Amino acid sequence: MTTLSRLETILFVASKPLSFKKIAKVLNVPSEEIGGALETLLTKYNTPESGIILVQNNDEWQMVSNPDNREAAENFLKAEVSGELTRPQLETLTVVSYCGPITKPELETLRGVNCSLILRNLMMRGLVKEHEDPTNLLPTYEVTTDYLRHLGVNNLRDLPDYDTLHAHQNITQAFEQK
Amino acid sequence: MTTLSRLETILFVASKPLSFKKIAKVLNVPSEEIGGALETLLTKYNTPESGIILVQNNDEWQMVSNPDNREAAENFLKAEVSGELTRPQLETLTVVSYCGPITKPELETLRGVNCSLILRNLMMRGLVKEHEDPTNLLPTYEVTTDYLRHLGVNNLRDLPDYDTLHAHQNITQAFEQK
Amino acid sequence: MISAVKLEKFEGPLDLLLQLVELEKMNISEIALSEVTDQFLLYLNKLEGNRSEELADFLVIATKLVYLKSRTLLPYLYPEEDDGPSLADQLKLYKQYIEASKKILILWEQNRIAYGRIEPPVKPDGFVLPGNAQTTDLHRSMLALVARLRPISALPTATIDHTISVKHKIESIYNLVKSRRHLNFKDLLASAYNRTEVIISFLALLELVKDSKASVHQKDAYSDMEVRAV
């Protein structure tokens, strides 16, 4: 069977976000081949009327239902309640969405406040995750695929004004002299 | 959204065979329309190289992975249930070992992240079990006897530094702050 | 000129600053910022009681504002030079994300939620002990967790006391600088009742020197320092 077909199968059975690395390992094919196959699946699934959508969160991929069919889906699963976001939560999530992966000092420079508690709080809600980067002394933070699912967005790049606001390197440059 | 799209969504999320009647009821459209939409999905999915196929058994319909990709699916599931634990999985197992029986909110307070998926995986692997406590609204989690036996430990108290770590000041404080 | 207008609850110093500038119906610029310095310091006073742990964050911005203000007061003392990203730039950037957060909130509240499948759990045939879940692994992992759980919430009281005092000093030096052109360091210490306060005054002065390039002149070692209001 083709890589494309096998990829489609494991994304279907996984029922959770799979990292690029994990996919390559399970299918045992070179990464370039996976990259191409994922692109093909994206064009196959992510059309406005598709019932199944592929969500990409940085290097994680998950097959999910089309957010516009939420009501139909909730006949078969327990409705997930988004719950309210407080202002600091919303503000922090916004910055992490557009600028992630981002370190805590960068986030704090941008927001002008200490962010330890709010990050802990967002991680507890499963909206933000910490990533220990072995090449970097500081852990970075990024949003989770669960958060994207709740937002009904297939990819961070689909967020409004993403290109302008994803000026991560500019932010780092802007404040490194702080 | 179209009936086709909504049908695709419910077959995807349901993960079980759905009767024609049930489908018509959930989507709230006339049977003929469902019939047509199912035919369309059959031609869309049931091609030799598809990773997902639609199975019809009398009047029941189910979306399943292509049996020709069984090996890929099994590879994936095997990696899920054997193989090394990820860092978050190991940490969760650790907290359940040293602090169990413990509820999910308590566990999440200590780890600072949402633990639903991880607990599910640890239970699937037979490392952790859920215990419904009639005196408590929330189920508690503890390690399985299988796991203890394989560790070569008779009792959790025999874990290194159990007494100190089980009720460590930082842990009790974390609970109080919650 | 300090308006008694009540602001909405603000989340942090940049939020407060943004609200103050918008209240004056000004665009974000250095001039606008120096215009609202007094209001900002006024709110800083009200902060002490219930939000003292946030004080440090507010002070960082306060020092930058005082610097800006002093530069507008005495522009001839400042060489024309680019000293990196300005507070105005920082605030403009912050504002962009605040605007974006409103759009994110709309998405969040739309309740368009995508769902994954609920795959029925697969039981493995037999029990397999994961290679990295031995007692030593558990022990190491538990020690790391306990270390991480060290409470992060409030700043130590000593730090708060310290920041409060620095804050007072920044204010009093700022006020002195506003009213006089020159002063002697000894004058600043006139009211100091203990050594800690002397140190704090000196820290505050350094802070001003660092941020505002206020000049300090000393004729000989151990002689009094003349602080030139910048």
Coordinates of C-alpha atoms in Angstrom, one line a residue:
Chain A
M1 CA 0.0 0.0 0.0
T2 CA 1.1 3.6 -0.6
T3 CA 2.5 5.8 2.1
L4 CA -0.4 8.1 1.6
S5 CA -2.9 5.3 2.3
R6 CA -1.0 4.1 5.4
L7 CA -0.7 7.7 6.6
E8 CA -4.5 8.2 6.2
T9 CA -5.0 5.0 8.2
I10 CA -2.9 5.8 11.2
L11 CA -4.2 9.4 11.4
F12 CA -7.7 7.8 11.5
V13 CA -6.9 5.2 14.1
A14 CA -4.8 7.5 16.3
S15 CA -7.7 9.7 17.4
K16 CA -5.1 12.2 18.8
P17 CA -2.4 14.5 17.6
L18 CA 0.6 12.7 16.1
S19 CA 4.0 14.3 15.8
F20 CA 5.8 14.2 12.5
K21 CA 8.5 12.2 14.1
K22 CA 6.1 9.6 15.4
I23 CA 4.4 9.3 12.0
A24 CA 7.8 8.7 10.3
K25 CA 8.7 6.1 12.9
V26 CA 5.5 4.1 12.7
L27 CA 5.4 4.2 8.8
N28 CA 9.2 3.7 8.6
V29 CA 9.7 6.0 5.6
P30 CA 11.9 9.1 5.1
S31 CA 10.5 12.4 6.4
E32 CA 10.4 14.0 2.9
E33 CA 7.9 11.4 1.8
I34 CA 5.7 12.0 4.9
G35 CA 5.8 15.7 4.2
G36 CA 4.6 15.3 0.7
A37 CA 1.9 12.8 1.7
L38 CA 0.6 15.2 4.5
E39 CA 0.4 18.0 1.9
T40 CA -1.7 15.7 -0.4
L41 CA -4.0 14.8 2.5
L42 CA -4.4 18.5 3.3
T43 CA -5.7 19.3 -0.1
K44 CA -7.9 16.2 -0.1
Y45 CA -9.5 16.9 3.2
N46 CA -9.5 20.6 4.0
T47 CA -12.3 21.8 1.7
P48 CA -15.2 23.8 3.1
E49 CA -17.7 21.0 2.8
S50 CA -15.5 18.2 4.0
G51 CA -16.8 16.3 7.1
I52 CA -13.3 15.4 8.2
I53 CA -10.5 18.0 8.5
L54 CA -6.8 17.7 9.1
V55 CA -5.6 20.0 11.9
Q56 CA -1.9 21.0 11.9
N57 CA -0.3 22.5 15.0
N58 CA 3.4 23.1 14.2
D59 CA 4.6 19.6 13.8
E60 CA 1.6 17.8 15.1
W61 CA -1.3 16.5 13.0
Q62 CA -4.7 15.3 13.9
M63 CA -7.7 14.1 12.0
V64 CA -10.9 15.8 13.4
S65 CA -14.4 16.6 12.4
N66 CA -15.3 19.8 10.6
P67 CA -16.0 22.4 13.3
D68 CA -19.0 23.6 11.4
N69 CA -20.6 20.2 12.1
R70 CA -20.2 20.5 15.8
E71 CA -23.9 19.9 16.6
A72 CA -24.0 16.7 14.5
A73 CA -20.8 15.4 16.2
E74 CA -22.1 16.1 19.6
N75 CA -24.8 13.5 19.2
F76 CA -22.1 10.9 19.6
L77 CA -19.7 12.5 22.0
K78 CA -19.9 14.4 25.1
A79 CA -20.0 18.1 24.3
E80 CA -16.7 19.8 25.2
V81 CA -17.4 23.1 26.9
S82 CA -15.0 25.8 25.9
G83 CA -15.5 27.8 29.1
E84 CA -14.7 31.4 29.6
L85 CA -11.3 32.9 29.1
T86 CA -10.3 35.6 31.5
R87 CA -8.6 38.7 30.1
P88 CA -5.1 37.7 31.1
Q89 CA -5.7 34.2 29.8
L90 CA -7.0 35.6 26.5
E91 CA -4.1 38.0 26.2
T92 CA -1.5 35.4 26.9
L93 CA -3.1 32.8 24.6
T94 CA -3.2 35.4 21.8
V95 CA 0.5 36.1 22.2
V96 CA 1.4 32.4 22.4
S97 CA -0.8 31.7 19.4
Y98 CA 0.9 34.2 17.2
C99 CA 4.4 34.1 18.5
G100 CA 4.8 30.5 19.7
P101 CA 7.1 28.8 20.3
I102 CA 8.0 31.6 22.6
T103 CA 10.1 31.7 25.8
K104 CA 8.7 33.1 29.1
P105 CA 11.0 36.1 29.1
E106 CA 9.9 37.0 25.6
L107 CA 6.3 36.7 26.6
E108 CA 6.8 38.8 29.7
T109 CA 8.6 41.5 27.7
L110 CA 5.7 41.7 25.4
R111 CA 3.0 41.7 28.0
G112 CA 5.0 43.7 30.5
V113 CA 4.0 41.4 33.4
N114 CA 5.3 38.3 35.1
C115 CA 3.6 35.3 33.4
S116 CA 4.5 32.3 35.6
L117 CA 1.1 31.8 37.1
I118 CA -0.9 32.4 34.0
L119 CA 1.2 29.9 32.0
R120 CA 0.7 27.3 34.7
N121 CA -3.0 28.0 34.6
L122 CA -3.2 27.7 30.8
M123 CA -1.2 24.5 30.8
M124 CA -3.6 23.1 33.4
R125 CA -6.5 23.9 31.1
G126 CA -4.7 22.0 28.3
L127 CA -4.5 25.1 26.1
V128 CA -0.8 25.7 26.2
K129 CA 2.1 23.3 26.4
E130 CA 5.7 23.6 27.5
H131 CA 8.4 22.3 25.3
E132 CA 11.9 21.6 26.5
D133 CA 14.3 22.3 23.8
P134 CA 17.6 20.6 24.3
T135 CA 19.4 23.1 22.2
N136 CA 18.0 26.0 24.2
L137 CA 18.3 26.6 27.9
L138 CA 14.9 28.0 28.3
P139 CA 11.7 26.0 27.6
T140 CA 9.4 27.4 25.0
Y141 CA 5.6 27.6 25.1
E142 CA 3.1 26.9 22.3
V143 CA -0.6 26.3 22.0
T144 CA -2.0 22.8 22.0
T145 CA -4.0 21.1 19.2
D146 CA -6.9 20.9 21.6
Y147 CA -6.9 24.7 21.6
L148 CA -7.0 24.8 17.8
R149 CA -9.9 22.4 17.8
H150 CA -11.8 24.6 20.2
L151 CA -11.1 27.6 18.1
G152 CA -12.3 25.7 15.0
V153 CA -9.0 26.6 13.2
N154 CA -7.1 24.1 11.0
N155 CA -3.8 25.8 11.3
L156 CA -2.3 28.7 13.2
R157 CA -1.6 30.3 9.9
D158 CA -5.4 30.7 9.4
L159 CA -5.6 33.1 12.4
P160 CA -6.5 36.7 11.4
D161 CA -3.4 38.8 10.5
Y162 CA -1.2 35.8 11.2
D163 CA 1.7 36.9 9.0
T164 CA 1.9 40.4 10.5
L165 CA 1.7 39.3 14.1
H166 CA 3.9 36.2 13.8
A167 CA 6.8 38.6 13.7
H168 CA 8.6 36.4 16.3
Q169 CA 12.1 37.2 15.2
N170 CA 11.3 40.9 15.2
I171 CA 10.0 40.6 18.7
T172 CA 13.2 39.0 19.8
Q173 CA 15.2 41.6 18.1
A174 CA 13.1 44.4 19.4
F175 CA 13.7 43.5 23.0
E176 CA 17.0 41.8 23.2
Q177 CA 18.5 45.1 24.1
K178 CA 16.1 45.5 26.9
Chain B
M1 CA -23.6 22.5 5.9
T2 CA -24.6 19.7 3.4
T3 CA -26.1 16.4 4.5
L4 CA -23.1 14.7 2.9
S5 CA -20.7 16.7 5.1
R6 CA -22.6 16.1 8.3
L7 CA -22.9 12.4 7.5
E8 CA -19.2 12.2 7.0
T9 CA -18.7 13.9 10.3
I10 CA -20.9 11.6 12.3
L11 CA -19.5 8.4 10.7
F12 CA -16.1 9.7 11.6
V13 CA -16.6 10.6 15.2
A14 CA -19.0 7.7 16.1
S15 CA -16.4 4.9 15.8
K16 CA -19.2 2.4 15.8
P17 CA -21.7 1.0 13.3
L18 CA -24.7 3.4 12.8
S19 CA -28.1 2.2 11.6
F20 CA -29.7 3.9 8.7
K21 CA -32.6 4.9 11.1
K22 CA -30.2 6.4 13.6
I23 CA -28.4 8.4 10.9
A24 CA -31.7 9.8 9.5
K25 CA -32.8 10.7 13.0
V26 CA -29.6 12.5 14.0
L27 CA -29.3 14.4 10.8
N28 CA -33.0 15.0 10.6
V29 CA -33.4 14.6 6.8
P30 CA -35.5 12.3 4.7
S31 CA -34.2 8.7 4.2
E32 CA -33.8 9.1 0.4
E33 CA -31.3 11.9 1.0
I34 CA -29.3 9.7 3.4
G35 CA -29.3 6.9 0.9
G36 CA -27.9 9.2 -1.8
A37 CA -25.3 10.6 0.5
L38 CA -24.1 7.2 1.6
E39 CA -23.8 6.2 -2.0
T40 CA -21.6 9.2 -2.7
L41 CA -19.4 8.4 0.3
L42 CA -19.1 4.8 -0.8
T43 CA -17.6 5.9 -4.1
K44 CA -15.5 8.5 -2.4
Y45 CA -13.9 6.2 0.1
N46 CA -14.0 2.7 -1.2
T47 CA -11.1 2.9 -3.6
P48 CA -8.2 0.4 -3.4
E49 CA -5.7 3.0 -2.1
S50 CA -8.0 4.7 0.5
G51 CA -6.8 4.7 4.1
I52 CA -10.3 4.9 5.4
I53 CA -13.2 2.8 4.0
L54 CA -16.9 2.6 4.6
V55 CA -18.3 -0.8 5.6
Q56 CA -21.9 -1.7 5.2
N57 CA -23.5 -4.5 7.1
N58 CA -27.1 -4.8 6.2
D59 CA -28.5 -1.5 7.3
E60 CA -25.5 -0.5 9.5
W61 CA -22.7 1.7 8.3
Q62 CA -19.3 2.2 9.8
M63 CA -16.1 4.0 8.9
V64 CA -13.0 1.9 9.5
S65 CA -9.4 1.8 8.5
N66 CA -8.5 -0.1 5.3
P67 CA -7.8 -3.7 6.4
D68 CA -4.9 -3.7 3.9
N69 CA -3.1 -1.3 6.2
R70 CA -3.5 -3.5 9.2
E71 CA 0.2 -3.6 9.7
A72 CA 0.6 0.1 9.9
A73 CA -2.4 0.4 12.3
E74 CA -0.9 -2.4 14.4
N75 CA 2.5 -0.8 14.4
F76 CA 0.9 2.3 15.7
L77 CA -1.1 0.6 18.5
K78 CA 1.9 -1.5 19.5
A79 CA 4.0 1.6 19.9
E80 CA 1.2 3.1 22.0
V81 CA 0.9 0.2 24.4
S82 CA 4.5 -1.0 24.6
G83 CA 7.7 0.9 24.1
E84 CA 9.1 3.5 26.4
L85 CA 6.9 6.0 28.3
T86 CA 7.1 9.6 27.2
R87 CA 8.2 12.1 29.8
P88 CA 4.7 13.3 30.7
Q89 CA 3.5 9.7 30.9
L90 CA 6.4 8.7 33.2
E91 CA 5.7 11.7 35.4
T92 CA 2.0 10.9 35.6
L93 CA 2.8 7.3 36.5
T94 CA 5.2 8.6 39.1
V95 CA 2.6 10.8 40.8
V96 CA 0.1 8.0 40.8
S97 CA 2.7 5.7 42.4
Y98 CA 3.8 8.1 45.1
C99 CA 0.6 9.9 45.8
G100 CA -2.1 7.5 44.7
P101 CA -5.0 6.9 45.2
I102 CA -5.4 10.4 43.7
T103 CA -8.1 12.2 41.7
K104 CA -7.6 13.7 38.3
P105 CA -7.9 17.3 39.6
E106 CA -5.3 16.6 42.3
L107 CA -3.0 15.0 39.7
E108 CA -3.4 18.0 37.4
T109 CA -2.7 20.4 40.2
L110 CA 0.6 18.7 40.9
R111 CA 1.6 18.3 37.2
G112 CA 0.2 21.7 36.1
V113 CA -1.2 20.2 32.9
N114 CA -4.3 18.4 31.8
C115 CA -3.8 14.7 32.2
S116 CA -6.9 13.0 30.6
L117 CA -5.2 11.5 27.5
I118 CA -2.2 10.4 29.5
L119 CA -4.3 8.6 32.1
R120 CA -6.3 6.9 29.3
N121 CA -3.1 5.7 27.8
L122 CA -1.6 4.5 31.1
M123 CA -4.8 2.6 31.8
M124 CA -4.7 1.1 28.3
R125 CA -1.2 -0.2 29.1
G126 CA -2.4 -1.8 32.3
L127 CA -0.2 0.4 34.5
V128 CA -2.9 2.5 36.2
K129 CA -6.4 1.7 37.2
E130 CA -9.4 3.8 37.9
H131 CA -11.3 3.3 41.1
E132 CA -14.9 4.5 41.5
D133 CA -15.2 5.5 45.1
P134 CA -18.8 5.6 46.3
T135 CA -18.1 8.1 49.1
N136 CA -16.4 10.4 46.6
L137 CA -17.9 12.0 43.5
L138 CA -14.6 11.7 41.6
P139 CA -12.9 8.5 40.7
T140 CA -9.4 8.0 42.0
Y141 CA -6.4 6.5 40.2
E142 CA -3.8 4.1 41.5
V143 CA -1.2 1.8 40.0
T144 CA -2.1 -1.8 39.2
T145 CA -0.9 -4.9 41.0
D146 CA 0.5 -6.1 37.7
Y147 CA 2.8 -3.0 37.6
L148 CA 3.9 -3.4 41.2
R149 CA 4.6 -7.1 40.6
H150 CA 6.8 -6.3 37.6
L151 CA 8.6 -3.6 39.5
G152 CA 9.5 -6.3 42.1
V153 CA 7.9 -4.2 44.9
N154 CA 5.5 -5.6 47.4
N155 CA 4.1 -2.4 48.5
L156 CA 4.2 1.2 47.3
R157 CA 5.9 2.1 50.6
D158 CA 8.9 0.2 49.4
L159 CA 9.5 2.8 46.7
P160 CA 12.7 4.9 47.3
D161 CA 12.1 7.7 49.8
Y162 CA 8.4 6.9 49.8
D163 CA 7.7 8.5 53.2
T164 CA 9.4 11.7 52.4
L165 CA 8.1 12.1 48.9
H166 CA 4.6 10.9 49.5
A167 CA 3.7 13.8 51.7
H168 CA 6.4 16.3 50.7
Q169 CA 5.8 19.9 51.9
N170 CA 5.8 21.2 48.3
I171 CA 3.0 18.7 47.5
T172 CA 0.8 19.6 50.4
Q173 CA 1.4 23.3 49.7
A174 CA 0.4 22.9 46.1
F175 CA -2.9 21.3 47.2
E176 CA -3.6 24.0 49.7
Q177 CA -3.0 26.8 47.2
K178 CA -5.4 25.3 44.8
Chain C
M1 CA -4.4 68.2 34.8
I2 CA -4.6 64.7 36.4
S3 CA -8.0 63.5 35.5
A4 CA -10.0 61.8 38.1
V5 CA -11.6 59.6 35.5
K6 CA -11.9 56.0 36.6
L7 CA -10.3 53.5 34.3
E8 CA -11.5 50.0 33.6
K9 CA -9.7 47.3 35.5
F10 CA -6.2 47.1 34.1
E11 CA -4.3 43.9 33.8
G12 CA -0.8 45.2 33.9
P13 CA 1.4 48.3 33.4
L14 CA 1.2 48.2 29.6
D15 CA -2.6 47.9 29.8
L16 CA -2.8 50.8 32.2
L17 CA -0.5 52.9 30.0
L18 CA -2.5 52.1 26.9
Q19 CA -5.8 53.0 28.6
L20 CA -4.3 56.3 29.8
V21 CA -3.0 57.2 26.4
E22 CA -6.4 56.3 24.8
L23 CA -8.2 58.3 27.4
E24 CA -6.3 61.4 26.3
K25 CA -7.2 60.5 22.7
M26 CA -3.6 60.6 21.6
N27 CA -1.6 58.3 19.3
I28 CA 1.1 56.3 21.0
S29 CA 4.2 58.4 20.9
E30 CA 6.9 59.4 23.3
I31 CA 5.2 62.7 23.8
A32 CA 1.9 61.0 24.6
L33 CA 3.7 58.8 27.1
S34 CA 5.4 61.6 28.9
E35 CA 2.0 63.4 29.1
V36 CA 0.5 60.5 31.1
T37 CA 3.4 59.9 33.4
D38 CA 1.8 61.7 36.3
Q39 CA -1.4 59.8 36.0
F40 CA 0.6 56.5 35.8
L41 CA 2.5 57.3 39.0
L42 CA -0.8 58.2 40.6
Y43 CA -2.2 54.8 39.8
L44 CA 1.1 53.3 41.1
N45 CA 0.2 54.8 44.5
K46 CA -3.1 53.0 44.6
L47 CA -1.5 49.7 43.7
E48 CA 0.3 49.1 47.0
G49 CA -2.5 47.6 48.9
N50 CA -3.8 44.6 47.1
R51 CA -1.5 44.1 44.1
S52 CA 1.8 44.6 45.7
E53 CA 3.2 41.5 44.0
E54 CA 2.7 43.2 40.7
L55 CA 4.5 46.3 41.8
A56 CA 7.9 45.2 40.3
D57 CA 6.3 45.0 36.8
F58 CA 4.8 48.5 37.2
L59 CA 8.1 49.9 38.4
V60 CA 9.9 48.8 35.3
I61 CA 7.5 50.8 33.2
A62 CA 7.5 53.7 35.7
T63 CA 11.3 54.1 35.5
K64 CA 11.0 54.2 31.7
L65 CA 8.3 56.8 31.9
V66 CA 10.2 59.0 34.4
Y67 CA 13.1 58.9 32.0
L68 CA 11.0 59.9 29.1
K69 CA 9.4 62.7 31.1
S70 CA 12.7 64.0 32.2
R71 CA 13.9 64.0 28.6
T72 CA 10.9 66.0 27.5
L73 CA 11.5 68.4 30.4
L74 CA 15.1 69.0 29.7
P75 CA 15.7 67.9 26.1
Y76 CA 19.0 69.8 25.7
L77 CA 20.7 67.5 28.1
Y78 CA 20.0 64.5 25.9
P79 CA 22.2 63.7 23.0
E80 CA 20.3 62.8 19.9
E81 CA 20.9 59.1 19.8
D82 CA 19.0 56.0 19.2
D83 CA 18.9 54.1 22.4
G84 CA 17.1 51.0 21.2
P85 CA 13.5 50.0 21.2
S86 CA 11.5 52.7 22.9
L87 CA 8.6 52.3 25.3
A88 CA 6.3 53.7 22.6
D89 CA 7.4 50.9 20.3
Q90 CA 6.8 48.3 23.0
L91 CA 3.3 49.7 23.7
K92 CA 2.4 49.8 20.0
L93 CA 3.4 46.1 19.7
Y94 CA 1.4 45.3 22.8
K95 CA -1.6 47.1 21.4
Q96 CA -1.5 45.0 18.2
Y97 CA -1.8 41.8 20.3
I98 CA -4.6 43.3 22.3
E99 CA -6.5 44.0 19.1
A100 CA -5.8 40.5 17.9
S101 CA -7.1 39.0 21.2
K102 CA -10.5 40.5 20.4
K103 CA -10.6 38.5 17.2
I104 CA -9.4 35.4 19.0
L105 CA -12.2 35.8 21.6
I106 CA -14.8 35.9 18.7
L107 CA -13.4 32.7 17.4
W108 CA -13.4 31.1 20.8
E109 CA -17.0 32.1 21.5
Q110 CA -18.3 31.0 18.1
N111 CA -18.3 27.5 19.5
R112 CA -17.1 25.9 16.3
I113 CA -15.4 22.9 17.8
A114 CA -13.7 20.1 15.9
Y115 CA -13.7 16.7 17.5
G116 CA -11.4 13.7 17.2
R117 CA -12.7 10.2 17.1
I118 CA -13.1 8.2 20.3
E119 CA -11.2 5.2 19.4
P120 CA -12.3 2.3 21.6
P121 CA -9.4 1.4 23.9
V122 CA -7.3 -1.5 22.7
K123 CA -6.1 -3.9 25.4
P124 CA -2.7 -5.3 24.8
D125 CA -2.4 -9.1 25.0
G126 CA -0.2 -9.2 28.0
F127 CA 1.4 -6.8 30.4
V128 CA 4.5 -5.2 29.1
L129 CA 6.7 -3.3 31.6
P130 CA 7.9 -0.1 29.8
G131 CA 11.7 0.0 29.6
N132 CA 11.9 3.3 31.4
A133 CA 9.5 2.8 34.3
Q134 CA 11.6 1.1 36.9
T135 CA 11.7 2.2 40.5
T136 CA 14.8 4.3 39.9
D137 CA 13.0 6.1 37.0
L138 CA 10.0 6.8 39.3
H139 CA 12.3 8.1 42.0
R140 CA 14.2 10.4 39.8
S141 CA 11.0 11.7 38.2
M142 CA 9.4 12.3 41.6
L143 CA 12.4 14.3 42.8
A144 CA 12.3 16.5 39.7
L145 CA 8.6 17.1 40.3
V146 CA 9.0 18.0 43.9
A147 CA 11.7 20.4 43.0
R148 CA 9.5 22.0 40.3
L149 CA 6.6 22.4 42.7
R150 CA 8.5 25.0 44.7
P151 CA 5.8 27.7 45.1
I152 CA 6.1 30.4 42.4
S153 CA 3.3 32.7 43.4
A154 CA 4.1 35.7 45.5
L155 CA 7.4 37.5 45.5
P156 CA 9.2 37.2 48.9
T157 CA 8.1 39.9 51.3
A158 CA 11.6 41.3 51.4
T159 CA 11.5 42.0 47.6
I160 CA 8.1 43.7 48.0
D161 CA 9.4 46.0 50.8
H162 CA 12.4 46.7 48.6
T163 CA 10.4 47.5 45.5
I164 CA 8.1 49.7 47.5
S165 CA 11.0 51.7 48.9
V166 CA 12.6 52.0 45.5
K167 CA 9.3 53.2 44.2
H168 CA 9.1 55.9 46.8
K169 CA 12.6 57.0 46.1
I170 CA 12.0 57.2 42.4
E171 CA 9.1 59.3 43.1
S172 CA 10.8 61.7 45.5
I173 CA 13.9 62.0 43.3
Y174 CA 11.7 62.6 40.3
N175 CA 9.8 65.3 42.2
L176 CA 13.0 67.0 43.4
V177 CA 14.4 66.8 39.9
K178 CA 11.2 68.4 38.6
S179 CA 11.4 71.3 41.0
R180 CA 15.2 72.0 41.0
R181 CA 18.0 71.8 38.5
H182 CA 20.6 70.6 40.9
L183 CA 20.8 68.9 44.1
N184 CA 23.3 67.2 46.3
F185 CA 23.2 63.5 47.0
K186 CA 23.3 64.5 50.7
D187 CA 20.0 66.2 50.3
L188 CA 18.5 63.0 49.0
L189 CA 19.8 61.3 52.1
A190 CA 18.5 63.9 54.5
S191 CA 15.5 62.0 55.4
A192 CA 17.1 58.6 55.5
Y193 CA 16.7 57.0 58.8
N194 CA 18.8 53.9 58.4
R195 CA 21.5 52.4 56.2
T196 CA 19.0 50.5 54.1
E197 CA 17.4 53.6 53.1
V198 CA 20.8 55.1 52.1
I199 CA 21.4 52.1 50.0
I200 CA 17.9 52.3 48.5
S201 CA 18.5 56.0 47.7
F202 CA 21.7 55.2 46.0
L203 CA 20.0 52.3 44.0
A204 CA 17.2 54.7 43.0
L205 CA 19.8 57.2 41.9
L206 CA 21.6 54.6 39.8
E207 CA 18.3 53.6 38.3
L208 CA 17.8 57.2 37.3
V209 CA 21.3 57.5 36.0
K210 CA 21.0 54.3 34.1
D211 CA 17.6 55.1 32.6
S212 CA 17.7 58.8 32.3
K213 CA 21.4 59.4 31.9
A214 CA 21.1 61.9 34.7
S215 CA 24.5 63.2 35.4
V216 CA 26.2 62.8 38.7
H217 CA 29.4 64.8 39.4
Q218 CA 31.9 64.4 42.2
K219 CA 34.9 66.7 42.7
D220 CA 37.0 64.4 44.8
A221 CA 36.6 60.9 46.2
Y222 CA 34.3 61.0 49.3
S223 CA 33.1 64.5 48.5
D224 CA 29.4 65.1 48.0
M225 CA 27.9 64.2 44.7
E226 CA 26.1 66.8 42.7
V227 CA 23.1 65.4 40.9
R228 CA 22.2 67.3 37.8
A229 CA 18.5 67.1 37.1
V230 CA 18.2 65.8 33.6

